[in-house]
């Protein structure tokens, strides 16, 4: 075997992993079915927020190469699956990309290999979906090759925690499988945390994001009745957060987005219903609350315009920030999309501005980009802060606006400022 690790899927998870492995001198092969991605990486060009072109060029100089040729996977000591697992129409995970990756590995599996699944999924996937396909050729997991699950914990745009210093949870099909996976990650990850098995490691990832999902829903629901009662929820949260134990601050917003919070808890809920026949009520209630926030923001926008003697129909609403989190270009599951659609459905003229997004078509052709930010803010009947990018001077923009609806709690008090 001439390759230390083959990483299948070169997106926001696989590429940072490849970078850290390359930094310690491992021979890294990246595999992706997207020819454009592969060609760009081999030419030293990045397509993810967290790595620059210079970062990718350094990886290539260190020996990293990307390929669309699956036969090269057979040269690897370790193979890591980092493909996406979006939601399917029935609310469960779409395992199509995972199954395709596993089929590719199975066709090139060699004795002594270590195969690790990182893609987020429901408990039991490694053992029930991945293992049978890999063993179909006669090799046995735990005897002829190692099999493990290690959930990805990449937080795009996080400038403090990355692939190296975020603890890596590892659960093996057998203890020896766990040992092999832990030894692999231990070469370039600061802390490796051993889970009892693959199911425990799979469920740990879902628990992490379900915890966040439910607590975000809690403060989102509180934002509604605090507004009706004339209570400043942001001040409430700041006061509660001074307690040095027993409380962690979560903040309301226009909805949840990204690759984890809107999706991962549904895997767990789906699995509970499918296997046990009863609902995971906390998750389903949280999903209901968070999914209705864009409509609630639309209703608040309508009320604010009414207070100003205007109708939402025919008014211009400017959305600031359409990515799912600040300071990156990632738009996956952004709440800006349903918000824009609700506004359009009610007859508003919708514009957007985002320093990281030059072409936004997710909400349809009816949304145009504001090229001159200050002029657009001054002209709009209502400006809505959807995502707080560092490029925005919030108080200055609020001061230039006719009405400023702050869904992120970032603007200072002012006559024109209205908070979620």
mmCIF file of C-alpha atoms in Angstrom:
data_model
loop_
_atom_site.group_PDB
_atom_site.id
_atom_site.type_symbol
_atom_site.label_atom_id
_atom_site.label_comp_id
_atom_site.label_asym_id
_atom_site.label_seq_id
_atom_site.Cartn_x
_atom_site.Cartn_y
_atom_site.Cartn_z
ATOM 1 C CA UNK A 1 0.000 0.000 0.000
ATOM 2 C CA UNK A 2 1.546 3.245 -1.168
ATOM 3 C CA UNK A 3 -1.031 5.724 0.173
ATOM 4 C CA UNK A 4 -1.474 6.398 3.881
ATOM 5 C CA UNK A 5 -5.081 7.562 3.580
ATOM 6 C CA UNK A 6 -7.679 7.903 0.850
ATOM 7 C CA UNK A 7 -10.418 10.396 1.673
ATOM 8 C CA UNK A 8 -13.674 9.952 -0.219
ATOM 9 C CA UNK A 9 -15.536 13.246 -0.535
ATOM 10 C CA UNK A 10 -13.531 16.467 -0.744
ATOM 11 C CA UNK A 11 -15.941 19.001 0.693
ATOM 12 C CA UNK A 12 -16.034 20.969 3.940
ATOM 13 C CA UNK A 13 -15.268 17.782 5.947
ATOM 14 C CA UNK A 14 -12.901 15.808 3.755
ATOM 15 C CA UNK A 15 -10.646 18.654 2.671
ATOM 16 C CA UNK A 16 -9.694 19.947 6.171
ATOM 17 C CA UNK A 17 -9.044 16.321 7.160
ATOM 18 C CA UNK A 18 -6.774 15.916 4.145
ATOM 19 C CA UNK A 19 -4.986 19.127 5.062
ATOM 20 C CA UNK A 20 -4.161 18.019 8.617
ATOM 21 C CA UNK A 21 -3.014 14.577 7.458
ATOM 22 C CA UNK A 22 -0.789 16.179 4.823
ATOM 23 C CA UNK A 23 0.779 18.510 7.391
ATOM 24 C CA UNK A 24 2.250 15.578 9.358
ATOM 25 C CA UNK A 25 3.727 13.976 6.265
ATOM 26 C CA UNK A 26 1.083 11.400 5.436
ATOM 27 C CA UNK A 27 0.618 10.504 1.791
ATOM 28 C CA UNK A 28 -2.963 11.613 1.129
ATOM 29 C CA UNK A 29 -5.174 10.713 -1.814
ATOM 30 C CA UNK A 30 -8.465 12.540 -2.273
ATOM 31 C CA UNK A 31 -11.277 10.916 -4.222
ATOM 32 C CA UNK A 32 -14.334 12.759 -5.530
ATOM 33 C CA UNK A 33 -16.803 12.119 -8.327
ATOM 34 C CA UNK A 34 -16.818 15.822 -9.261
ATOM 35 C CA UNK A 35 -14.216 16.280 -11.974
ATOM 36 C CA UNK A 36 -14.272 20.053 -11.560
ATOM 37 C CA UNK A 37 -13.443 19.795 -7.866
ATOM 38 C CA UNK A 38 -10.638 17.320 -8.513
ATOM 39 C CA UNK A 39 -9.075 19.385 -11.296
ATOM 40 C CA UNK A 40 -9.241 22.569 -9.235
ATOM 41 C CA UNK A 41 -7.615 20.956 -6.189
ATOM 42 C CA UNK A 42 -4.791 19.479 -8.237
ATOM 43 C CA UNK A 43 -4.246 22.986 -9.635
ATOM 44 C CA UNK A 44 -4.071 24.422 -6.108
ATOM 45 C CA UNK A 45 -7.529 26.027 -5.989
ATOM 46 C CA UNK A 46 -9.876 25.678 -3.015
ATOM 47 C CA UNK A 47 -13.665 25.502 -3.120
ATOM 48 C CA UNK A 48 -14.405 25.587 0.627
ATOM 49 C CA UNK A 49 -14.432 28.558 2.999
ATOM 50 C CA UNK A 50 -11.955 27.226 5.532
ATOM 51 C CA UNK A 51 -9.077 26.571 3.121
ATOM 52 C CA UNK A 52 -7.439 29.152 0.896
ATOM 53 C CA UNK A 53 -5.843 28.501 -2.467
ATOM 54 C CA UNK A 54 -2.486 28.774 -0.710
ATOM 55 C CA UNK A 55 -3.534 26.049 1.747
ATOM 56 C CA UNK A 56 -4.409 23.700 -1.092
ATOM 57 C CA UNK A 57 -1.193 24.547 -2.929
ATOM 58 C CA UNK A 58 0.751 23.627 0.218
ATOM 59 C CA UNK A 59 -1.112 20.306 0.368
ATOM 60 C CA UNK A 60 -0.238 19.534 -3.251
ATOM 61 C CA UNK A 61 3.391 20.434 -2.584
ATOM 62 C CA UNK A 62 3.331 18.002 0.364
ATOM 63 C CA UNK A 63 2.180 15.180 -1.911
ATOM 64 C CA UNK A 64 -1.601 15.439 -1.821
ATOM 65 C CA UNK A 65 -3.391 14.543 -5.019
ATOM 66 C CA UNK A 66 -7.037 14.269 -5.988
ATOM 67 C CA UNK A 67 -8.542 11.754 -8.375
ATOM 68 C CA UNK A 68 -11.748 10.433 -9.881
ATOM 69 C CA UNK A 69 -10.159 7.014 -10.427
ATOM 70 C CA UNK A 70 -11.615 4.597 -7.825
ATOM 71 C CA UNK A 71 -8.993 1.918 -8.448
ATOM 72 C CA UNK A 72 -6.374 4.079 -6.692
ATOM 73 C CA UNK A 73 -8.267 3.613 -3.408
ATOM 74 C CA UNK A 74 -6.888 0.078 -3.289
ATOM 75 C CA UNK A 75 -3.431 1.549 -2.604
ATOM 76 C CA UNK A 76 -4.522 3.090 0.718
ATOM 77 C CA UNK A 77 -3.887 1.840 4.257
ATOM 78 C CA UNK A 78 -6.865 3.806 5.585
ATOM 79 C CA UNK A 79 -10.000 4.948 3.773
ATOM 80 C CA UNK A 80 -12.236 7.650 5.256
ATOM 81 C CA UNK A 81 -15.760 8.337 3.966
ATOM 82 C CA UNK A 82 -16.659 12.054 4.131
ATOM 83 C CA UNK A 83 -19.645 12.271 1.793
ATOM 84 C CA UNK A 84 -22.860 14.205 2.519
ATOM 85 C CA UNK A 85 -25.997 12.629 3.963
ATOM 86 C CA UNK A 86 -28.884 15.005 3.194
ATOM 87 C CA UNK A 87 -32.470 14.373 4.255
ATOM 88 C CA UNK A 88 -34.598 12.202 1.999
ATOM 89 C CA UNK A 89 -38.241 12.934 1.262
ATOM 90 C CA UNK A 90 -39.448 10.725 4.128
ATOM 91 C CA UNK A 91 -37.337 12.608 6.682
ATOM 92 C CA UNK A 92 -34.596 10.017 7.024
ATOM 93 C CA UNK A 93 -31.021 10.333 5.819
ATOM 94 C CA UNK A 94 -30.334 9.903 2.127
ATOM 95 C CA UNK A 95 -27.648 7.233 2.230
ATOM 96 C CA UNK A 96 -27.156 7.215 -1.533
ATOM 97 C CA UNK A 97 -23.743 8.937 -1.398
ATOM 98 C CA UNK A 98 -22.608 6.701 1.488
ATOM 99 C CA UNK A 99 -23.697 3.541 -0.315
ATOM 100 C CA UNK A 100 -21.945 4.644 -3.490
ATOM 101 C CA UNK A 101 -18.752 5.291 -1.536
ATOM 102 C CA UNK A 102 -18.970 1.926 0.227
ATOM 103 C CA UNK A 103 -19.513 0.134 -3.107
ATOM 104 C CA UNK A 104 -16.388 1.857 -4.420
ATOM 105 C CA UNK A 105 -14.359 0.797 -1.381
ATOM 106 C CA UNK A 106 -15.700 -2.776 -1.499
ATOM 107 C CA UNK A 107 -14.464 -3.124 -5.074
ATOM 108 C CA UNK A 108 -10.966 -2.129 -3.938
ATOM 109 C CA UNK A 109 -10.852 -3.487 -0.363
ATOM 110 C CA UNK A 110 -7.607 -5.164 0.673
ATOM 111 C CA UNK A 111 -6.699 -7.162 3.792
ATOM 112 C CA UNK A 112 -5.328 -4.948 6.549
ATOM 113 C CA UNK A 113 -7.190 -1.807 5.481
ATOM 114 C CA UNK A 114 -8.924 0.476 7.973
ATOM 115 C CA UNK A 115 -12.268 1.869 6.774
ATOM 116 C CA UNK A 116 -13.823 4.773 8.691
ATOM 117 C CA UNK A 117 -17.211 6.375 8.124
ATOM 118 C CA UNK A 118 -17.444 10.062 9.120
ATOM 119 C CA UNK A 119 -20.709 10.988 7.405
ATOM 120 C CA UNK A 120 -23.476 11.799 9.884
ATOM 121 C CA UNK A 121 -26.235 9.207 9.924
ATOM 122 C CA UNK A 122 -28.552 7.225 12.163
ATOM 123 C CA UNK A 123 -27.306 4.721 14.764
ATOM 124 C CA UNK A 124 -26.549 1.340 13.240
ATOM 125 C CA UNK A 125 -25.513 2.519 9.775
ATOM 126 C CA UNK A 126 -21.892 1.384 10.087
ATOM 127 C CA UNK A 127 -22.887 -2.101 11.195
ATOM 128 C CA UNK A 128 -26.087 -2.582 9.200
ATOM 129 C CA UNK A 129 -25.361 -0.755 5.937
ATOM 130 C CA UNK A 130 -21.599 -0.396 5.545
ATOM 131 C CA UNK A 131 -20.279 -3.655 7.010
ATOM 132 C CA UNK A 132 -22.397 -6.128 4.944
ATOM 133 C CA UNK A 133 -21.319 -4.542 1.662
ATOM 134 C CA UNK A 134 -17.645 -4.574 2.645
ATOM 135 C CA UNK A 135 -17.874 -8.202 3.817
ATOM 136 C CA UNK A 136 -19.692 -9.400 0.685
ATOM 137 C CA UNK A 137 -16.361 -10.092 -1.000
ATOM 138 C CA UNK A 138 -15.283 -12.522 1.708
ATOM 139 C CA UNK A 139 -13.183 -10.308 3.997
ATOM 140 C CA UNK A 140 -14.469 -10.038 7.575
ATOM 141 C CA UNK A 141 -14.580 -6.801 9.589
ATOM 142 C CA UNK A 142 -12.521 -7.058 12.744
ATOM 143 C CA UNK A 143 -10.536 -9.973 11.346
ATOM 144 C CA UNK A 144 -9.365 -9.111 7.834
ATOM 145 C CA UNK A 145 -9.912 -5.349 7.907
ATOM 146 C CA UNK A 146 -10.786 -2.685 10.474
ATOM 147 C CA UNK A 147 -14.088 -0.809 10.490
ATOM 148 C CA UNK A 148 -14.980 2.237 12.575
ATOM 149 C CA UNK A 149 -17.188 5.305 12.827
ATOM 150 C CA UNK A 150 -15.843 8.735 13.731
ATOM 151 C CA UNK A 151 -18.355 11.582 13.452
ATOM 152 C CA UNK A 152 -17.254 14.712 11.649
ATOM 153 C CA UNK A 153 -17.304 17.768 13.895
ATOM 154 C CA UNK A 154 -16.204 20.425 11.425
ATOM 155 C CA UNK A 155 -17.680 23.854 12.123
ATOM 156 C CA UNK A 156 -17.203 25.907 8.933
ATOM 157 C CA UNK A 157 -15.884 29.374 9.620
ATOM 158 C CA UNK A 158 -14.806 28.585 13.180
ATOM 159 C CA UNK A 159 -11.494 30.352 13.638
ATOM 160 C CA UNK A 160 -10.766 28.704 16.997
ATOM 161 C CA UNK A 161 -11.551 25.026 16.510
ATOM 162 C CA UNK A 162 -10.693 22.981 13.440
ATOM 163 C CA UNK A 163 -9.890 19.404 12.483
ATOM 164 C CA UNK A 164 -6.716 19.317 14.586
ATOM 165 C CA UNK A 165 -7.860 20.662 17.957
ATOM 166 C CA UNK A 166 -11.478 19.452 18.007
ATOM 167 C CA UNK A 167 -11.559 16.143 19.963
ATOM 168 C CA UNK A 168 -12.183 13.178 17.650
ATOM 169 C CA UNK A 169 -14.720 10.594 18.790
ATOM 170 C CA UNK A 170 -13.953 7.067 17.538
ATOM 171 C CA UNK A 171 -16.030 3.928 17.857
ATOM 172 C CA UNK A 172 -14.796 0.640 16.391
ATOM 173 C CA UNK A 173 -16.676 -2.435 15.207
ATOM 174 C CA UNK A 174 -14.350 -4.279 17.594
ATOM 175 C CA UNK A 175 -11.880 -2.906 20.144
ATOM 176 C CA UNK A 176 -9.059 -3.628 17.705
ATOM 177 C CA UNK A 177 -10.909 -1.699 14.997
ATOM 178 C CA UNK A 178 -11.205 1.208 17.407
ATOM 179 C CA UNK A 179 -7.496 0.965 18.163
ATOM 180 C CA UNK A 180 -6.623 1.163 14.468
ATOM 181 C CA UNK A 181 -8.856 4.183 13.827
ATOM 182 C CA UNK A 182 -7.634 5.948 16.962
ATOM 183 C CA UNK A 183 -4.021 5.354 15.936
ATOM 184 C CA UNK A 184 -4.729 6.864 12.520
ATOM 185 C CA UNK A 185 -6.347 10.039 13.868
ATOM 186 C CA UNK A 186 -3.826 10.286 16.678
ATOM 187 C CA UNK A 187 -1.153 11.171 14.142
ATOM 188 C CA UNK A 188 -2.660 14.618 13.509
ATOM 189 C CA UNK A 189 -5.569 15.214 15.933
ATOM 190 C CA UNK A 190 -4.718 16.491 19.415
ATOM 191 C CA UNK A 191 -7.313 14.446 21.336
ATOM 192 C CA UNK A 192 -8.959 11.143 20.423
ATOM 193 C CA UNK A 193 -11.989 10.076 22.468
ATOM 194 C CA UNK A 194 -12.901 6.395 22.450
ATOM 195 C CA UNK A 195 -16.580 5.443 22.314
ATOM 196 C CA UNK A 196 -17.745 1.960 23.238
ATOM 197 C CA UNK A 197 -18.673 1.061 19.655
ATOM 198 C CA UNK A 198 -19.921 2.365 16.327
ATOM 199 C CA UNK A 199 -23.504 2.902 17.504
ATOM 200 C CA UNK A 200 -22.355 4.971 20.471
ATOM 201 C CA UNK A 201 -20.156 7.120 18.243
ATOM 202 C CA UNK A 202 -22.995 7.585 15.732
ATOM 203 C CA UNK A 203 -25.426 8.588 18.474
ATOM 204 C CA UNK A 204 -22.957 10.962 20.150
ATOM 205 C CA UNK A 205 -22.966 13.189 17.053
ATOM 206 C CA UNK A 206 -26.739 13.215 16.947
ATOM 207 C CA UNK A 207 -26.967 14.036 20.650
ATOM 208 C CA UNK A 208 -24.614 17.009 20.237
ATOM 209 C CA UNK A 209 -26.734 18.610 17.553
ATOM 210 C CA UNK A 210 -30.083 17.584 19.023
ATOM 211 C CA UNK A 211 -29.047 19.380 22.216
ATOM 212 C CA UNK A 212 -28.401 22.556 20.235
ATOM 213 C CA UNK A 213 -31.541 22.156 18.126
ATOM 214 C CA UNK A 214 -33.811 21.867 21.164
ATOM 215 C CA UNK A 215 -32.231 24.753 23.058
ATOM 216 C CA UNK A 216 -32.399 27.019 20.012
ATOM 217 C CA UNK A 217 -36.093 26.136 19.717
ATOM 218 C CA UNK A 218 -36.546 27.041 23.387
ATOM 219 C CA UNK A 219 -35.195 30.573 22.950
ATOM 220 C CA UNK A 220 -36.987 30.973 19.610
ATOM 221 C CA UNK A 221 -40.287 30.255 21.318
ATOM 222 C CA UNK A 222 -39.369 32.544 24.204
ATOM 223 C CA UNK A 223 -38.654 35.328 21.721
ATOM 224 C CA UNK A 224 -42.295 35.296 20.664
ATOM 225 C CA UNK A 225 -43.909 35.662 24.063
ATOM 226 C CA UNK A 226 -41.192 38.010 25.330
ATOM 227 C CA UNK A 227 -42.009 40.316 22.411
ATOM 228 C CA UNK A 228 -45.721 40.131 23.216
ATOM 229 C CA UNK A 229 -45.025 40.859 26.895
ATOM 230 C CA UNK A 230 -42.632 43.713 26.173
ATOM 231 C CA UNK A 231 -39.615 41.861 27.587
ATOM 232 C CA UNK A 232 -36.138 42.243 26.062
ATOM 233 C CA UNK A 233 -35.094 38.604 25.644
ATOM 234 C CA UNK A 234 -31.527 39.557 24.722
ATOM 235 C CA UNK A 235 -31.166 41.290 28.073
ATOM 236 C CA UNK A 236 -32.731 38.268 29.764
ATOM 237 C CA UNK A 237 -30.202 35.917 28.171
ATOM 238 C CA UNK A 238 -27.270 38.183 29.074
ATOM 239 C CA UNK A 239 -28.444 38.283 32.687
ATOM 240 C CA UNK A 240 -28.964 34.515 32.886
ATOM 241 C CA UNK A 241 -25.549 33.880 31.308
ATOM 242 C CA UNK A 242 -23.810 35.482 34.296
ATOM 243 C CA UNK A 243 -24.561 32.336 36.296
ATOM 244 C CA UNK A 244 -21.244 30.432 36.362
ATOM 245 C CA UNK A 245 -22.900 27.005 36.399
ATOM 246 C CA UNK A 246 -26.043 25.286 35.148
ATOM 247 C CA UNK A 247 -26.736 27.581 32.185
ATOM 248 C CA UNK A 248 -25.456 27.846 28.621
ATOM 249 C CA UNK A 249 -26.580 30.754 26.486
ATOM 250 C CA UNK A 250 -28.450 30.075 23.243
ATOM 251 C CA UNK A 251 -29.828 32.842 21.075
ATOM 252 C CA UNK A 252 -32.948 33.228 18.920
ATOM 253 C CA UNK A 253 -32.803 33.877 15.213
ATOM 254 C CA UNK A 254 -34.727 33.764 11.940
ATOM 255 C CA UNK A 255 -34.476 29.973 11.780
ATOM 256 C CA UNK A 256 -31.769 27.318 11.809
ATOM 257 C CA UNK A 257 -29.499 26.448 8.917
ATOM 258 C CA UNK A 258 -26.388 24.602 7.875
ATOM 259 C CA UNK A 259 -25.437 20.981 7.470
ATOM 260 C CA UNK A 260 -26.160 19.850 11.056
ATOM 261 C CA UNK A 261 -28.861 21.521 13.137
ATOM 262 C CA UNK A 262 -31.780 21.340 10.667
ATOM 263 C CA UNK A 263 -30.839 17.795 9.608
ATOM 264 C CA UNK A 264 -29.059 15.656 12.208
ATOM 265 C CA UNK A 265 -31.821 15.579 14.869
ATOM 266 C CA UNK A 266 -34.206 14.306 12.212
ATOM 267 C CA UNK A 267 -31.965 11.270 11.710
ATOM 268 C CA UNK A 268 -32.458 10.369 15.354
ATOM 269 C CA UNK A 269 -36.191 11.074 15.269
ATOM 270 C CA UNK A 270 -36.553 9.032 12.083
ATOM 271 C CA UNK A 271 -34.626 6.130 13.589
ATOM 272 C CA UNK A 272 -36.718 6.112 16.772
ATOM 273 C CA UNK A 273 -39.956 6.076 14.791
ATOM 274 C CA UNK A 274 -38.760 3.491 12.283
ATOM 275 C CA UNK A 275 -37.264 1.052 14.790
ATOM 276 C CA UNK A 276 -39.299 1.634 17.946
ATOM 277 C CA UNK A 277 -42.604 2.911 16.606
ATOM 278 C CA UNK A 278 -42.958 6.010 18.748
ATOM 279 C CA UNK A 279 -41.976 9.660 18.276
ATOM 280 C CA UNK A 280 -38.991 11.534 19.672
ATOM 281 C CA UNK A 281 -41.262 14.342 20.838
ATOM 282 C CA UNK A 282 -38.593 16.839 21.860
ATOM 283 C CA UNK A 283 -37.012 16.756 18.411
ATOM 284 C CA UNK A 284 -40.275 16.946 16.515
ATOM 285 C CA UNK A 285 -41.495 19.899 18.597
ATOM 286 C CA UNK A 286 -38.159 21.689 18.193
ATOM 287 C CA UNK A 287 -38.285 21.140 14.452
ATOM 288 C CA UNK A 288 -41.805 22.563 14.328
ATOM 289 C CA UNK A 289 -40.799 25.691 16.267
ATOM 290 C CA UNK A 290 -37.585 26.369 14.368
ATOM 291 C CA UNK A 291 -39.184 25.728 10.973
ATOM 292 C CA UNK A 292 -41.860 28.370 11.624
ATOM 293 C CA UNK A 293 -39.408 31.173 12.465
ATOM 294 C CA UNK A 294 -39.119 32.516 8.877
ATOM 295 C CA UNK A 295 -42.910 32.918 8.769
ATOM 296 C CA UNK A 296 -42.845 34.586 12.190
ATOM 297 C CA UNK A 297 -40.187 37.022 10.947
ATOM 298 C CA UNK A 298 -42.423 37.765 7.948
ATOM 299 C CA UNK A 299 -45.360 38.483 10.246
ATOM 300 C CA UNK A 300 -43.225 40.791 12.381
ATOM 301 C CA UNK A 301 -42.028 42.563 9.239
ATOM 302 C CA UNK A 302 -45.633 43.065 8.184
ATOM 303 C CA UNK A 303 -46.494 44.495 11.620
ATOM 304 C CA UNK A 304 -43.513 46.873 11.565
ATOM 305 C CA UNK A 305 -44.506 48.220 8.167
ATOM 306 C CA UNK A 306 -48.132 48.574 9.298
ATOM 307 C CA UNK A 307 -46.958 50.641 12.264
ATOM 308 C CA UNK A 308 -45.231 52.904 9.729
ATOM 309 C CA UNK A 309 -48.420 53.234 7.685
ATOM 310 C CA UNK A 310 -47.227 50.893 4.949
ATOM 311 C CA UNK A 311 -48.345 47.565 3.550
ATOM 312 C CA UNK A 312 -45.960 44.668 3.085
ATOM 313 C CA UNK A 313 -47.375 44.284 -0.403
ATOM 314 C CA UNK A 314 -45.472 46.705 -2.579
ATOM 315 C CA UNK A 315 -42.871 47.564 0.057
ATOM 316 C CA UNK A 316 -39.176 46.924 -0.488
ATOM 317 C CA UNK A 317 -37.562 44.618 2.077
ATOM 318 C CA UNK A 318 -33.783 44.324 2.104
ATOM 319 C CA UNK A 319 -32.283 41.158 3.589
ATOM 320 C CA UNK A 320 -28.757 41.514 4.983
ATOM 321 C CA UNK A 321 -26.805 38.249 4.958
ATOM 322 C CA UNK A 322 -28.229 35.134 3.292
ATOM 323 C CA UNK A 323 -25.708 32.487 4.411
ATOM 324 C CA UNK A 324 -26.525 30.092 7.235
ATOM 325 C CA UNK A 325 -23.828 31.472 9.541
ATOM 326 C CA UNK A 326 -21.659 34.593 9.660
ATOM 327 C CA UNK A 327 -18.479 35.271 7.712
ATOM 328 C CA UNK A 328 -18.684 32.356 5.272
ATOM 329 C CA UNK A 329 -20.285 31.778 1.879
ATOM 330 C CA UNK A 330 -22.060 28.536 2.829
ATOM 331 C CA UNK A 331 -25.796 28.802 2.133
ATOM 332 C CA UNK A 332 -26.933 25.274 2.991
ATOM 333 C CA UNK A 333 -30.395 25.244 4.580
ATOM 334 C CA UNK A 334 -30.199 28.990 5.187
ATOM 335 C CA UNK A 335 -33.384 30.403 6.763
ATOM 336 C CA UNK A 336 -33.017 33.348 4.397
ATOM 337 C CA UNK A 337 -34.520 31.168 1.658
ATOM 338 C CA UNK A 338 -37.950 30.487 3.237
ATOM 339 C CA UNK A 339 -37.969 34.034 4.629
ATOM 340 C CA UNK A 340 -37.508 35.528 1.160
ATOM 341 C CA UNK A 341 -40.168 33.240 -0.284
ATOM 342 C CA UNK A 342 -42.701 34.190 2.414
ATOM 343 C CA UNK A 343 -42.041 37.874 1.774
ATOM 344 C CA UNK A 344 -42.425 37.414 -1.977
ATOM 345 C CA UNK A 345 -45.658 35.468 -1.483
ATOM 346 C CA UNK A 346 -47.082 38.448 0.402
ATOM 347 C CA UNK A 347 -46.229 40.815 -2.398
ATOM 348 C CA UNK A 348 -43.043 42.442 -1.102
ATOM 349 C CA UNK A 349 -40.209 43.508 -3.355
ATOM 350 C CA UNK A 350 -37.238 41.618 -1.940
ATOM 351 C CA UNK A 351 -33.593 42.587 -2.283
ATOM 352 C CA UNK A 352 -30.562 41.043 -0.631
ATOM 353 C CA UNK A 353 -27.010 41.978 0.179
ATOM 354 C CA UNK A 354 -24.274 39.627 1.252
ATOM 355 C CA UNK A 355 -20.527 40.289 0.970
ATOM 356 C CA UNK A 356 -19.921 36.548 0.499
ATOM 357 C CA UNK A 357 -22.675 35.811 -2.038
ATOM 358 C CA UNK A 358 -22.674 37.546 -5.410
ATOM 359 C CA UNK A 359 -25.356 35.384 -7.041
ATOM 360 C CA UNK A 360 -28.269 34.127 -4.946
ATOM 361 C CA UNK A 361 -30.951 32.169 -6.778
ATOM 362 C CA UNK A 362 -32.108 29.829 -3.993
ATOM 363 C CA UNK A 363 -35.217 31.916 -3.307
ATOM 364 C CA UNK A 364 -36.084 32.348 -6.984
ATOM 365 C CA UNK A 365 -35.604 34.981 -9.651
ATOM 366 C CA UNK A 366 -37.708 37.525 -7.767
ATOM 367 C CA UNK A 367 -34.865 38.510 -5.425
ATOM 368 C CA UNK A 368 -32.294 40.986 -6.730
ATOM 369 C CA UNK A 369 -28.883 41.862 -5.321
ATOM 370 C CA UNK A 370 -28.273 45.325 -3.906
ATOM 371 C CA UNK A 371 -24.913 46.434 -5.270
ATOM 372 C CA UNK A 372 -24.750 49.722 -3.308
ATOM 373 C CA UNK A 373 -25.355 48.689 0.299
ATOM 374 C CA UNK A 374 -25.823 52.115 1.877
ATOM 375 C CA UNK A 375 -28.118 53.341 -0.895
ATOM 376 C CA UNK A 376 -30.194 50.150 -0.690
ATOM 377 C CA UNK A 377 -30.545 50.432 3.093
ATOM 378 C CA UNK A 378 -31.667 54.049 2.799
ATOM 379 C CA UNK A 379 -34.175 53.236 0.056
ATOM 380 C CA UNK A 380 -35.701 50.071 1.542
ATOM 381 C CA UNK A 381 -38.919 50.380 3.511
ATOM 382 C CA UNK A 382 -37.546 47.738 5.889
ATOM 383 C CA UNK A 383 -34.054 46.327 6.339
ATOM 384 C CA UNK A 384 -33.821 42.906 8.009
ATOM 385 C CA UNK A 385 -30.554 41.677 9.492
ATOM 386 C CA UNK A 386 -30.665 37.950 8.766
ATOM 387 C CA UNK A 387 -26.952 37.165 9.176
ATOM 388 C CA UNK A 388 -24.405 39.322 10.946
ATOM 389 C CA UNK A 389 -21.267 39.309 8.799
ATOM 390 C CA UNK A 390 -18.217 41.083 10.177
ATOM 391 C CA UNK A 391 -18.233 43.376 7.144
ATOM 392 C CA UNK A 392 -21.419 45.042 8.371
ATOM 393 C CA UNK A 393 -21.343 48.123 10.588
ATOM 394 C CA UNK A 394 -24.718 47.328 12.094
ATOM 395 C CA UNK A 395 -25.316 50.554 13.983
ATOM 396 C CA UNK A 396 -24.315 52.677 10.987
ATOM 397 C CA UNK A 397 -26.636 50.715 8.707
ATOM 398 C CA UNK A 398 -29.471 50.913 11.218
ATOM 399 C CA UNK A 399 -28.980 54.674 11.395
ATOM 400 C CA UNK A 400 -29.311 55.016 7.613
ATOM 401 C CA UNK A 401 -32.385 52.785 7.396
ATOM 402 C CA UNK A 402 -36.054 53.727 7.411
ATOM 403 C CA UNK A 403 -36.767 50.737 9.668
ATOM 404 C CA UNK A 404 -34.278 48.125 10.884
ATOM 405 C CA UNK A 405 -35.396 44.666 12.064
ATOM 406 C CA UNK A 406 -32.553 42.981 13.931
ATOM 407 C CA UNK A 407 -33.046 39.201 14.176
ATOM 408 C CA UNK A 408 -29.575 38.652 15.675
ATOM 409 C CA UNK A 409 -29.537 41.057 18.624
ATOM 410 C CA UNK A 410 -26.543 43.006 17.320
ATOM 411 C CA UNK A 411 -27.866 46.552 16.920
ATOM 412 C CA UNK A 412 -27.789 49.134 19.678
ATOM 413 C CA UNK A 413 -31.077 50.606 20.909
ATOM 414 C CA UNK A 414 -32.494 53.211 18.569
ATOM 415 C CA UNK A 415 -35.768 54.622 17.341
ATOM 416 C CA UNK A 416 -35.511 52.720 14.063
ATOM 417 C CA UNK A 417 -34.257 49.443 15.605
ATOM 418 C CA UNK A 418 -36.628 46.594 16.319
ATOM 419 C CA UNK A 419 -35.352 43.312 17.766
ATOM 420 C CA UNK A 420 -36.608 39.783 17.405
#
